[in-house]
Amino acid sequence: MLTPATDDDGAPFWDYARAGELRVQACAACGRLRFPPRPCCPHCHSFATDWRLMSGRGRIWSYVVPHPPLLPDYAAQAPYNVILVELAEDPRIRLVGNLVTAPDAPLNSLDPARIRINTPVKAVFHDGIPRWLAV
Ligand code: ZN
């Protein structure tokens, strides 16, 4: 099982994901989103933080199809895709994930040749992991 490595700053992201919510850290002082999670706002330097609920909508900003050599858990699932999703709420916020055909579909459920940059996507969750469906 491929599970996320978390730290204190990122733990809330994964707690919300396990609850089926896509939330991104926001500055409680200036309101701007930031990702990856970190203690201090890069814009106003405040340490006050909120976790803002996102729509789960975005678009594919870029993608790769990893090739061997891969870690053993990943090698068994190749070829698969890794997409970079630009969130609808703020195009500066980009999340790494996988484009799949259904929330519980295998990592390699989608032919990588079908992926197009700018495709609208929506977040779904499986075992506490955000994944992406084309919409
Ligand atoms: Zn701020």
Coordinates of C-alpha atoms and ligand atoms in Angstrom, one line a residue:
M1 CA 0.0 0.0 0.0
L2 CA 1.4 3.4 -1.0
T3 CA 0.7 5.7 1.9
P4 CA 1.6 9.4 2.2
A5 CA 4.4 10.5 4.4
T6 CA 3.1 13.3 6.7
D7 CA 4.6 16.0 8.9
D8 CA 3.1 18.3 11.4
D9 CA 2.4 21.0 8.8
G10 CA 0.9 18.6 6.3
A11 CA -1.1 16.3 8.7
P12 CA -4.3 18.4 8.5
F13 CA -4.4 18.0 4.7
W14 CA -4.4 14.2 5.1
D15 CA -6.9 14.3 8.0
Y16 CA -9.4 16.2 5.8
A17 CA -8.7 13.9 2.9
R18 CA -9.6 10.9 5.0
A19 CA -12.9 12.7 5.7
G20 CA -13.4 13.2 1.9
E21 CA -12.6 16.9 1.9
L22 CA -10.0 18.7 -0.2
R23 CA -8.8 21.5 2.0
V24 CA -5.8 23.8 1.4
Q25 CA -4.0 25.8 3.9
A26 CA -4.9 29.5 3.9
C27 CA -3.4 32.5 5.7
A28 CA -5.9 33.7 8.4
A29 CA -4.5 37.2 8.1
C30 CA -4.3 38.0 4.3
G31 CA -6.5 35.1 3.1
R32 CA -4.1 33.8 0.4
L33 CA -3.8 30.0 -0.2
R34 CA -0.5 28.2 0.1
F35 CA 0.7 24.8 -0.8
P36 CA 2.6 22.8 0.3
P37 CA 1.6 23.5 3.9
R38 CA 4.0 25.4 6.0
P39 CA 4.0 27.4 9.2
C40 CA 4.4 30.9 7.9
C41 CA 2.6 32.9 5.1
P42 CA 5.1 33.7 2.3
H43 CA 3.0 36.9 1.5
C44 CA 2.4 38.6 4.8
H45 CA 4.5 36.4 7.2
S46 CA 1.6 35.7 9.5
F47 CA 1.6 32.4 11.4
A48 CA -2.3 32.4 11.6
T49 CA -3.7 29.5 9.6
D50 CA -7.0 28.2 8.3
W51 CA -7.8 25.2 6.2
R52 CA -10.1 26.2 3.5
L53 CA -12.5 23.8 1.8
M54 CA -11.9 23.7 -2.0
S55 CA -14.4 22.9 -4.7
G56 CA -12.3 20.0 -5.8
R57 CA -12.3 21.4 -9.4
G58 CA -9.2 22.2 -11.4
R59 CA -7.4 21.5 -14.6
I60 CA -4.4 19.5 -15.7
W61 CA -1.5 21.8 -15.8
S62 CA 1.1 19.1 -16.7
Y63 CA 1.7 15.4 -16.4
V64 CA 4.3 12.7 -16.7
V65 CA 4.3 9.0 -17.3
P66 CA 7.0 7.6 -15.1
H67 CA 9.2 4.9 -16.6
P68 CA 11.4 2.3 -14.9
P69 CA 13.4 2.1 -12.8
L70 CA 10.6 2.6 -10.3
L71 CA 10.1 1.7 -6.7
P72 CA 8.7 -1.9 -6.5
D73 CA 5.1 -0.9 -5.4
Y74 CA 5.0 1.5 -8.4
A75 CA 6.7 -0.8 -10.9
A76 CA 3.9 -3.3 -10.6
Q77 CA 1.4 -0.6 -11.7
A78 CA 3.3 1.0 -14.6
P79 CA 2.5 2.5 -16.9
Y80 CA 0.5 5.0 -14.9
N81 CA 0.3 8.8 -14.9
V82 CA 1.2 11.6 -12.4
I83 CA -0.7 14.8 -13.1
L84 CA -0.2 18.3 -11.8
V85 CA -3.6 19.9 -11.1
E86 CA -4.0 23.6 -11.0
L87 CA -6.9 24.4 -8.6
A88 CA -9.9 26.4 -9.7
E89 CA -9.7 28.6 -6.6
D90 CA -6.1 29.7 -7.3
P91 CA -4.1 28.7 -10.3
R92 CA -0.9 29.2 -8.3
I93 CA -1.9 26.2 -6.2
R94 CA -0.9 22.9 -7.9
L95 CA -1.4 19.5 -6.5
V96 CA 0.3 16.3 -7.6
G97 CA -2.0 13.3 -8.1
N98 CA -3.2 10.6 -10.5
L99 CA -5.9 10.7 -13.1
V100 CA -8.0 7.6 -12.8
T101 CA -11.3 6.3 -14.4
A102 CA -13.2 5.9 -11.1
P103 CA -12.5 6.7 -7.4
D104 CA -11.4 3.1 -6.6
A105 CA -9.9 2.3 -10.0
P106 CA -6.3 1.1 -10.2
L107 CA -3.5 3.6 -10.6
N108 CA -3.0 2.4 -14.2
S109 CA -6.8 2.5 -15.1
L110 CA -6.3 5.3 -17.7
D111 CA -4.3 5.0 -20.9
P112 CA -1.7 7.8 -20.6
A113 CA -2.1 8.6 -24.3
R114 CA -5.6 10.0 -23.5
I115 CA -4.3 12.7 -21.1
R116 CA -4.5 16.2 -22.3
I117 CA -3.2 19.4 -20.7
N118 CA -6.0 21.7 -19.6
T119 CA -8.5 18.9 -19.2
P120 CA -11.0 19.9 -16.4
V121 CA -10.7 17.5 -13.4
K122 CA -12.5 16.9 -10.1
A123 CA -11.0 15.5 -6.9
V124 CA -12.3 12.2 -5.5
F125 CA -11.0 10.2 -2.6
H126 CA -10.1 6.6 -2.1
D127 CA -8.6 5.3 1.1
G128 CA -7.9 8.8 2.2
I129 CA -5.9 9.7 -0.9
P130 CA -7.1 12.5 -3.3
R131 CA -7.3 11.3 -6.9
W132 CA -8.6 13.0 -10.0
L133 CA -11.3 12.3 -12.5
A134 CA -11.8 14.0 -15.9
V135 CA -15.0 15.9 -16.0
Ligands
ZN1 ZN -0.8 36.1 4.7

